[in-house]
Amino acid sequence: MKYLWTCLAMSLALPAFAAPDNSELKIGISQEFENMNPLIMSMMATTYMSRLVGRALVTLDADNRWVPQLAKDIPSLEKGTAKIVEAGGKKKIVAHWEILDKANWGDGTPMTCADFAFAREVALSPTVSVGERETFGLVEKIDWDPKTPKKCTFTYEKARWDFYQLPQFYPLPKHVEGPVFEKYGKQKEGYEKNSNYVKAPTTPGLYNGPYVISEVKLGDHVTFTPNAHFYGEKAKIRKIIVKLISNTGTMEANLRSGTIDMVSSLGLALDQAIAFEKKAKAEALPFTVLYTPSSTYEHIDINLDTPALKDVRVRKALLHGINREDLVKALFEGRQSAAYHFISPKDPWYTTDPGYVTTYRYSKRLAQKLLDEAGWKVGPDGYRVKDGKRLSFVFMTTSGNKTRELVQTYLQEQWKQLGIEVLIKNEPAKVFFGETTRKRKFAGLVMFAWVSAPESNPRSTLSSKSIPSSKNGWAGQNISGWVNPEVDQAIEAIDLEFDAKKRLQYAHELQKHYTADVPVLPMFYRSDISVIPKNLKNYRMTGHQFAETNEAEKWTLE
Amino acid sequence: MLTYILRRVLQTLVVIALLSYVVFTLMALMPGDPVEMMIASNPKITAEDIVRLREFYGLDQPAWKRYANWVGTISQGDLGYSRTYRVPVMELMGPRLLNTLILSVCALSFSLLVGITLGVLSALKPGGRLDSFFSVFSFAGISIPSFWLGIMLIIVFSVKLGWFPAGGTQTIGMEGASWYREFFDRGWYLVLPVMSLSIQQIGTFMRYARSAMMEVLRLDFIRTAKAKGLSRGRVLWKHAFRNALIPLITIAALSLSNVFSGAILTETVFSYQGVGKLVYDSIIANDFNVAMVSFIISVSMVLMMNLVADILYGFADPRISYS
């Protein structure tokens, strides 16, 4: 008995860690995934995995540069591989894309222009439920000479400077999916229900990335093995398993027990990562916690139809009244950075030039002065009043999000010091995003995040045409209801401007109006987090929607 | 008996039809249908996209019409298509349903076996040492939150001791191995979730068994049986236990009908690929087809297990008749 207890105590004290090698890498994710049809998928976890098996003509790399993947080069006006033409009084672009000679599907079938034209045909079909068709709709037609099936001519319906940014224009293998579309394409949802991505997801011909799928269990895991016909360098890790662990609270236990070898960027929350990093250091665990600034922008939208918040002095006072630098230090141990506007520091359009951007440093004195000027005087109970009404706002966010709830409490306390009453009312994400923010059913402040790609037009979030209303079917994300004609003008002009310097000027103008009018209170930019084994090399986090799996063939466990 | 069963089955079908319409209408009233969630997560979706998708999914139609369409589809044997996972509902739910059933049945069988045995032993000497010890154990089992217990089991048995896997349903790549290897592998993954689920249930069954047995053991017919000189085992199991079965049948039947909701936390903590979390997520995401099929199965289970319990009462107590 004594021996048994001794053994038990020893095993409790000495957990063993075996470093993974190139034979297998098990990655933990906490978000659900769907089937891997690149046209249909919409979940983040699916997008994360799709980059292991599928590549596009171009992508945004970890350095935020547009680089070719399946294409030999990115067409441009300067190189003469793209040109502006006029047809029917409209300016269009004709661009020549050449697919890599070595670009094949997983069964060895060469990839051709027909696969891109087929993807466009399926995506635009009225019987297929593709969420957002903009990417495919921008390309009016794709032509090629049958003698040179890898040289494609794309005609774009509008002459836009960002015509080459087609990271989500995924090709579809016509030799595998063509017969399915032919048979079921006329039935509503017929193609997507009978697609090989659903019926036979381990068919190698469906994939063109460094890996193919060898096993799928929805709700549990996906197994990837190297694609023998991949155009690029051969994948070094011989098996990658992406395993779903939906409870982030048990992610660490799974990591420590060896059920998984690493946690993807869709795994741990910031507070969990910080806590784990401390334990990993103290216990000398063989893991590294990586943080990278992302383009996810956490902010507070203000309902500009609320009488007290219509006054820009009140909005400016709210910003002056919060110490964002202290907030990110106190709550995130400096792992996330304070935000001053909607563009992230990784974006080439980002500026903090005081000629454009007002940063609103923390100053209780300035905030109080602005509120006094706006006519809000401090009452006997310490709260400000005007015309018998208390300066009070309802502050909402998604319930159960620990980080946001902490930030709320922090801000509530800071604004209380200015004499502003803040009432916290949180809702489940489904109600908050499905009803409250989408239909602008809030009277005060709402906190959530936006994700945007570098150099992207903020039309959906800042244009006055994007204010959700019953007339536009509640489309658009200008939740604040901000209307600024100069902003609208810049948004319309920026897409059609081919001169990079002029585009930058427009972007800076947008930041200028945004920080002057304060329709939104910028809070912080989030960081992406991963926990990796110490021996994993060439793993680079991107901080944007084209995840680290985009370079999975380079990963190696040494 | 047959007439009674047929009447109850018919009643069950009517209840399912009525409740399914109510649930469908309530779900239609919930905010955040699939298109609304797409709008929230994808800023590039245009007003035209929204109109197209609403029409495509039939979300532009009134709830009663959508319900009629759903009934029409399901009556042809097509359970529909999951809007969230983009696969047919049958393919999505079938394996998970089986996994949850295995987990729940294992946990329930183990809990019944242990809980009833300990409950009966406790009832033999109420207030004795054994009874006090078992009472503390049962109250602790009932009181411990299942998610906490699950995490503790993982920390001790997976992280520290490394005896059992921290999560999952079976070893990846094990499918297709010989049946006994697969059987033992699945059993190995089941140990911790079954322990987590059972510890609570054992406490409940123990309390029910103890009080039912204590009540029966006080009755005159037990004294008579003892006076007749019957053996202790015969008195206990044939006479006393049979009479104490009715409340236990009720609680066991209700527990089995609760397979969906009961295992959600356990499945989540142990990343067990069951149906519990799928049902929860489908309701949250307004994935109508998955949620409605889950609902039908869930309601059917409750009603069926009640029917089974009613039939079993007759076997346990011959005085109950179904005429």
Coordinates of N, CA and C in Angstrom, one line a residue, chain A residues 7-8 11-16 32-35 40-43 123 125-135 168 188-189 192-193 198-199 215 217-221 223 239 241 243-247 249-250 252-254 256-257 259 283 429-431 433-435 438-439 451 460-461 472-477, chain B residues 30-33 36-47 49-50 52-58 78 80-81 83-88 91-92 96 99 147 151 154-156 158-161 163-170 172-175 186 265 267-273 277-278 281 283-286:
Chain A
C7 N 4.3 5.5 -5.5 CA 4.3 5.6 -7.0 C 3.3 6.7 -7.4
L8 N 2.2 6.7 -6.8 CA 1.2 7.7 -7.1 C 1.7 9.1 -7.0
S11 N 4.3 9.9 -9.7 CA 3.7 10.2 -11.0 C 3.0 11.6 -11.0
L12 N 2.4 12.0 -9.9 CA 1.8 13.3 -9.8 C 2.8 14.4 -9.9
A13 N 4.0 14.1 -9.3 CA 5.0 15.2 -9.3 C 5.7 15.3 -10.6
L14 N 5.8 14.3 -11.4 CA 6.7 14.3 -12.5 C 5.9 14.0 -13.9
P15 N 5.2 15.0 -14.3 CA 4.5 14.8 -15.6 C 5.6 14.8 -16.7
A16 N 5.5 13.9 -17.7 CA 6.6 13.8 -18.7 C 6.1 14.5 -20.0
E32 N -15.6 25.5 -33.9 CA -16.1 24.5 -34.7 C -15.7 24.7 -36.2
F33 N -15.8 23.7 -37.0 CA -15.5 23.8 -38.4 C -16.6 23.1 -39.2
E34 N -16.7 23.5 -40.5 CA -17.7 22.9 -41.4 C -17.0 22.1 -42.5
N35 N -17.7 21.8 -43.6 CA -17.0 21.1 -44.6 C -16.1 22.0 -45.4
I40 N -18.1 27.6 -50.1 CA -19.2 27.6 -49.2 C -18.8 28.0 -47.8
M41 N -17.5 27.6 -47.4 CA -17.1 27.7 -46.0 C -17.2 29.2 -45.5
S42 N -17.6 29.3 -44.2 CA -17.6 30.7 -43.7 C -17.1 30.7 -42.2
M43 N -16.8 29.6 -41.6 CA -16.3 29.6 -40.2 C -14.8 29.9 -40.2
A123 N -20.0 29.8 -58.0 CA -20.2 30.8 -57.0 C -21.4 31.7 -57.4
S125 N -23.9 30.9 -59.3 CA -25.1 30.2 -59.6 C -26.2 30.5 -58.6
P126 N -27.4 30.7 -59.1 CA -28.5 31.0 -58.1 C -28.9 29.9 -57.3
T127 N -28.4 28.7 -57.6 CA -28.9 27.5 -56.8 C -27.8 27.2 -55.7
V128 N -26.7 27.9 -55.6 CA -25.7 27.6 -54.6 C -25.7 28.8 -53.6
S129 N -25.6 28.4 -52.3 CA -25.8 29.5 -51.3 C -24.4 30.0 -50.8
V130 N -23.7 30.7 -51.8 CA -22.4 31.3 -51.4 C -22.8 32.6 -50.7
G131 N -22.2 32.8 -49.5 CA -22.5 34.0 -48.7 C -22.3 35.3 -49.4
E132 N -21.1 35.6 -49.7 CA -20.8 36.9 -50.2 C -20.1 36.7 -51.6
R133 N -20.7 37.3 -52.6 CA -20.2 36.9 -54.0 C -19.3 38.0 -54.6
E134 N -19.0 39.0 -53.8 CA -18.3 40.2 -54.3 C -17.0 39.7 -55.1
T135 N -16.2 38.9 -54.4 CA -15.0 38.4 -55.0 C -15.2 37.9 -56.4
Q168 N -9.4 35.2 -52.0 CA -10.5 34.2 -51.7 C -11.2 33.7 -53.0
K188 N -32.0 23.4 -56.2 CA -31.6 24.3 -55.1 C -30.8 23.6 -54.1
E189 N -29.6 24.1 -53.8 CA -28.7 23.4 -52.9 C -28.2 22.1 -53.3
E192 N -24.2 21.8 -53.4 CA -23.5 21.8 -52.2 C -23.8 20.6 -51.3
K193 N -25.0 20.0 -51.5 CA -25.3 18.8 -50.7 C -24.6 17.6 -51.2
V198 N -18.4 17.2 -49.4 CA -19.3 16.7 -48.4 C -19.3 15.1 -48.4
K199 N -19.5 14.6 -49.6 CA -19.6 13.1 -49.8 C -18.3 12.4 -49.7
E215 N -8.5 12.3 -43.3 CA -9.6 11.9 -42.4 C -10.3 13.2 -41.9
K217 N -13.5 14.2 -39.2 CA -14.6 13.9 -38.3 C -15.2 15.3 -37.8
L218 N -16.3 15.7 -38.4 CA -16.9 17.0 -38.0 C -17.1 17.0 -36.5
G219 N -16.7 18.1 -35.9 CA -16.9 18.2 -34.5 C -15.8 17.6 -33.7
D220 N -14.8 17.0 -34.3 CA -13.7 16.3 -33.6 C -12.3 16.7 -34.1
H221 N -12.0 16.2 -35.3 CA -10.7 16.5 -35.8 C -10.6 16.3 -37.3
T223 N -7.5 15.2 -40.2 CA -6.1 14.7 -40.4 C -5.6 15.1 -41.7
K239 N 2.4 14.3 -40.8 CA 0.9 14.2 -40.4 C 0.6 15.4 -39.5
I241 N -2.6 16.9 -37.4 CA -4.0 16.7 -36.9 C -4.5 18.0 -36.3
K243 N -7.3 19.3 -34.0 CA -8.3 18.7 -33.1 C -9.1 19.8 -32.4
L244 N -10.4 19.6 -32.4 CA -11.3 20.6 -31.8 C -11.4 20.3 -30.3
I245 N -11.1 21.4 -29.5 CA -11.3 21.3 -28.0 C -12.1 22.6 -27.7
S246 N -13.4 22.4 -27.7 CA -14.2 23.6 -27.6 C -14.2 24.3 -26.3
N247 N -13.8 23.6 -25.2 CA -13.7 24.3 -23.9 C -12.3 24.8 -23.8
G249 N -11.0 26.2 -21.4 CA -10.5 26.0 -20.0 C -9.7 24.6 -20.0
T250 N -10.0 23.7 -20.9 CA -9.3 22.4 -20.8 C -8.2 22.3 -21.8
E252 N -5.3 23.9 -21.9 CA -4.0 23.7 -21.2 C -3.8 22.3 -20.8
A253 N -4.8 21.7 -20.2 CA -4.7 20.3 -19.7 C -4.4 19.4 -20.9
N254 N -5.1 19.6 -22.0 CA -4.8 18.8 -23.2 C -3.4 18.9 -23.7
R256 N -0.8 19.8 -21.8 CA 0.1 19.2 -20.8 C 0.1 17.7 -20.9
S257 N -1.1 17.1 -21.2 CA -1.2 15.7 -21.2 C -0.7 15.1 -22.5
T259 N -2.3 15.4 -25.4 CA -3.4 15.1 -26.4 C -3.1 16.0 -27.6
E283 N 7.7 26.4 -14.6 CA 7.9 25.0 -14.6 C 8.8 24.5 -15.7
A429 N -24.1 36.8 -27.4 CA -23.6 37.3 -28.7 C -24.7 37.2 -29.8
K430 N -25.5 36.2 -29.7 CA -26.5 36.0 -30.7 C -27.5 37.1 -30.8
V431 N -27.9 37.6 -29.6 CA -28.9 38.7 -29.5 C -28.1 40.0 -29.8
F433 N -25.3 40.7 -31.5 CA -25.0 40.9 -32.9 C -26.2 40.7 -33.9
G434 N -27.1 39.7 -33.5 CA -28.2 39.4 -34.4 C -29.3 40.5 -34.4
E435 N -29.4 41.2 -33.3 CA -30.5 42.2 -33.2 C -30.0 43.6 -32.7
R438 N -27.0 45.1 -35.0 CA -27.4 45.1 -36.4 C -28.5 46.0 -36.7
K439 N -29.5 46.1 -35.8 CA -30.6 47.0 -36.0 C -30.5 48.3 -35.2
V451 N -12.7 43.2 -37.9 CA -11.4 42.6 -38.5 C -11.3 43.2 -39.9
S460 N -18.0 49.5 -45.6 CA -19.1 48.9 -44.9 C -19.2 49.4 -43.4
T461 N -18.1 50.1 -42.9 CA -18.2 50.5 -41.5 C -18.3 52.1 -41.4
N472 N -32.4 49.0 -46.3 CA -31.3 48.2 -47.0 C -31.2 46.8 -46.4
G473 N -32.3 46.4 -45.8 CA -32.3 45.0 -45.2 C -31.3 44.9 -44.1
W474 N -31.1 46.0 -43.4 CA -30.1 46.0 -42.2 C -28.7 45.6 -42.6
A475 N -28.4 45.9 -43.9 CA -27.0 45.6 -44.3 C -26.1 46.8 -43.9
G476 N -24.8 46.5 -43.8 CA -23.8 47.5 -43.5 C -23.5 47.5 -42.0
Q477 N -22.4 48.1 -41.6 CA -21.9 48.0 -40.2 C -21.6 49.4 -39.7
Chain B
M30 N -36.7 34.0 -32.6 CA -35.4 34.3 -31.9 C -34.5 35.2 -32.8
P31 N -33.8 36.1 -32.3 CA -32.9 37.0 -33.1 C -31.7 36.2 -33.6
G32 N -31.1 36.6 -34.7 CA -29.9 36.0 -35.2 C -30.1 34.7 -36.0
D33 N -30.9 34.8 -37.1 CA -31.0 33.6 -38.0 C -29.6 33.5 -38.8
E36 N -28.6 36.6 -40.7 CA -28.2 37.7 -39.8 C -26.8 37.5 -39.2
M37 N -26.5 36.3 -38.9 CA -25.2 36.0 -38.3 C -24.1 36.3 -39.4
M38 N -24.5 35.9 -40.7 CA -23.5 36.2 -41.8 C -23.3 37.7 -41.9
I39 N -24.3 38.5 -41.8 CA -24.2 39.9 -41.9 C -23.2 40.4 -40.9
A40 N -23.5 39.9 -39.6 CA -22.7 40.4 -38.5 C -21.2 40.1 -38.7
S41 N -20.9 38.9 -39.3 CA -19.5 38.5 -39.4 C -18.8 38.9 -40.7
N42 N -19.6 39.3 -41.7 CA -19.0 39.6 -43.0 C -19.4 40.9 -43.5
P43 N -18.5 42.0 -43.3 CA -18.9 43.3 -43.7 C -19.2 43.5 -45.2
K44 N -18.6 42.5 -46.0 CA -18.8 42.7 -47.5 C -20.1 42.2 -48.0
I45 N -21.0 41.7 -47.1 CA -22.3 41.2 -47.6 C -23.1 42.5 -48.0
T46 N -23.7 42.4 -49.2 CA -24.5 43.6 -49.7 C -25.9 43.4 -49.4
A47 N -26.7 44.4 -49.6 CA -28.2 44.4 -49.4 C -28.7 43.3 -50.4
D49 N -27.1 40.7 -51.6 CA -26.8 39.3 -51.0 C -27.8 38.9 -50.0
I50 N -28.2 39.9 -49.1 CA -29.1 39.6 -48.0 C -30.5 39.1 -48.6
R52 N -31.1 37.9 -51.5 CA -30.9 36.6 -52.2 C -30.9 35.5 -51.2
L53 N -30.1 35.6 -50.2 CA -29.9 34.5 -49.2 C -31.2 34.3 -48.4
R54 N -31.9 35.3 -48.1 CA -33.2 35.2 -47.3 C -34.2 34.4 -48.2
E55 N -34.2 34.7 -49.4 CA -35.1 34.0 -50.4 C -34.7 32.6 -50.5
F56 N -33.4 32.4 -50.6 CA -32.8 31.1 -50.8 C -33.1 30.2 -49.7
Y57 N -33.0 30.6 -48.5 CA -33.2 29.8 -47.3 C -34.7 29.8 -46.9
G58 N -35.5 30.6 -47.6 CA -36.9 30.6 -47.3 C -37.2 31.4 -46.0
D78 N -36.2 12.9 -45.5 CA -35.0 13.8 -45.7 C -35.0 14.7 -44.4
G80 N -33.0 17.0 -43.8 CA -32.5 18.3 -44.2 C -31.0 18.5 -44.1
Y81 N -30.6 19.7 -44.1 CA -29.2 20.1 -44.3 C -28.8 21.1 -43.3
R83 N -27.3 24.2 -41.9 CA -26.8 25.5 -42.4 C -25.5 25.9 -41.8
T84 N -25.2 25.4 -40.6 CA -23.9 25.7 -40.0 C -22.8 24.9 -40.5
Y85 N -23.0 23.6 -40.5 CA -21.9 22.7 -40.9 C -21.9 22.3 -42.4
R86 N -22.9 22.7 -43.1 CA -23.0 22.4 -44.5 C -22.9 21.0 -44.9
V87 N -23.6 20.1 -44.1 CA -23.7 18.7 -44.4 C -25.1 18.2 -44.1
P88 N -25.5 17.1 -44.7 CA -26.8 16.6 -44.3 C -26.9 16.3 -42.8
E91 N -26.0 12.8 -41.6 CA -24.6 12.5 -41.5 C -24.0 13.1 -40.3
L92 N -24.5 14.3 -40.0 CA -23.9 15.1 -38.8 C -24.3 14.4 -37.5
R96 N -22.8 11.1 -33.8 CA -22.8 11.8 -32.5 C -23.9 11.3 -31.5
N99 N -22.6 8.1 -30.1 CA -21.6 8.4 -29.1 C -22.2 8.8 -27.8
F147 N -18.6 20.3 -14.3 CA -17.5 20.8 -15.1 C -16.2 20.8 -14.2
I151 N -12.8 18.7 -14.9 CA -11.4 19.3 -15.0 C -10.5 18.7 -14.0
I154 N -9.4 15.4 -15.3 CA -8.4 15.5 -16.3 C -7.0 15.8 -15.7
I155 N -7.0 16.8 -14.8 CA -5.7 17.2 -14.2 C -5.0 16.0 -13.5
V156 N -5.8 15.2 -12.7 CA -5.2 14.1 -12.0 C -4.9 12.9 -12.9
S158 N -5.1 12.6 -16.3 CA -4.5 12.7 -17.6 C -3.2 13.5 -17.6
V159 N -3.2 14.7 -16.9 CA -2.0 15.5 -16.9 C -1.0 14.9 -16.0
K160 N -1.4 14.6 -14.7 CA -0.4 14.2 -13.7 C 0.0 12.7 -13.9
L161 N -1.0 11.9 -13.9 CA -0.7 10.4 -14.0 C -0.6 9.9 -15.4
W163 N -2.8 8.4 -17.2 CA -3.4 7.1 -17.3 C -4.5 7.1 -18.4
F164 N -5.2 8.2 -18.5 CA -6.3 8.2 -19.5 C -6.2 9.5 -20.4
P165 N -6.7 9.5 -21.6 CA -6.6 10.7 -22.4 C -7.4 11.8 -21.9
A166 N -7.0 13.1 -22.1 CA -7.6 14.2 -21.6 C -8.9 14.5 -22.3
G167 N -9.0 14.1 -23.5 CA -10.3 14.4 -24.3 C -10.3 13.6 -25.6
G168 N -11.5 13.6 -26.1 CA -11.7 12.9 -27.4 C -12.6 11.7 -27.3
T169 N -12.8 11.1 -28.4 CA -13.8 10.0 -28.4 C -13.0 8.6 -28.7
Q170 N -12.0 8.7 -29.5 CA -11.1 7.6 -29.7 C -9.8 8.0 -30.3
I172 N -7.1 9.0 -32.7 CA -7.2 9.3 -34.1 C -6.4 8.3 -35.0
G173 N -7.1 7.8 -36.0 CA -6.6 6.8 -36.9 C -6.9 5.4 -36.4
M174 N -7.6 5.3 -35.4 CA -7.9 3.9 -34.8 C -9.1 3.3 -35.6
E175 N -9.9 4.1 -36.3 CA -11.0 3.5 -37.1 C -10.5 2.6 -38.1
R186 N -12.0 2.8 -27.4 CA -13.1 3.6 -27.1 C -13.4 3.6 -25.6
L265 N -22.3 19.4 -20.6 CA -21.1 19.9 -19.9 C -20.0 18.8 -20.0
E267 N -19.5 16.5 -22.2 CA -19.0 16.4 -23.6 C -18.1 17.5 -23.9
T268 N -18.5 18.7 -23.4 CA -17.6 19.9 -23.7 C -16.3 19.8 -23.0
V269 N -16.3 19.5 -21.7 CA -15.1 19.4 -21.0 C -14.1 18.3 -21.5
F270 N -14.7 17.2 -21.9 CA -13.8 16.1 -22.4 C -13.7 16.1 -23.9
S271 N -14.1 17.1 -24.6 CA -14.1 17.2 -26.1 C -14.7 15.9 -26.7
Y272 N -15.7 15.4 -26.1 CA -16.3 14.1 -26.5 C -17.3 14.5 -27.6
Q273 N -17.2 13.7 -28.7 CA -17.9 14.1 -29.9 C -19.4 13.6 -29.8
K277 N -23.6 19.0 -27.2 CA -23.1 20.4 -27.6 C -23.6 20.8 -29.0
L278 N -23.8 19.8 -29.9 CA -24.3 20.1 -31.2 C -25.7 20.7 -31.1
D281 N -25.4 24.2 -29.8 CA -24.9 25.2 -30.8 C -25.9 25.4 -31.9
I283 N -29.2 25.4 -31.7 CA -30.2 26.3 -31.2 C -29.7 27.7 -31.2
I284 N -28.4 27.9 -30.7 CA -27.8 29.2 -30.6 C -27.7 29.8 -32.0
A285 N -27.3 29.0 -33.0 CA -27.0 29.4 -34.4 C -28.3 29.4 -35.2
N286 N -29.4 29.1 -34.7 CA -30.7 29.0 -35.4 C -30.5 28.0 -36.6

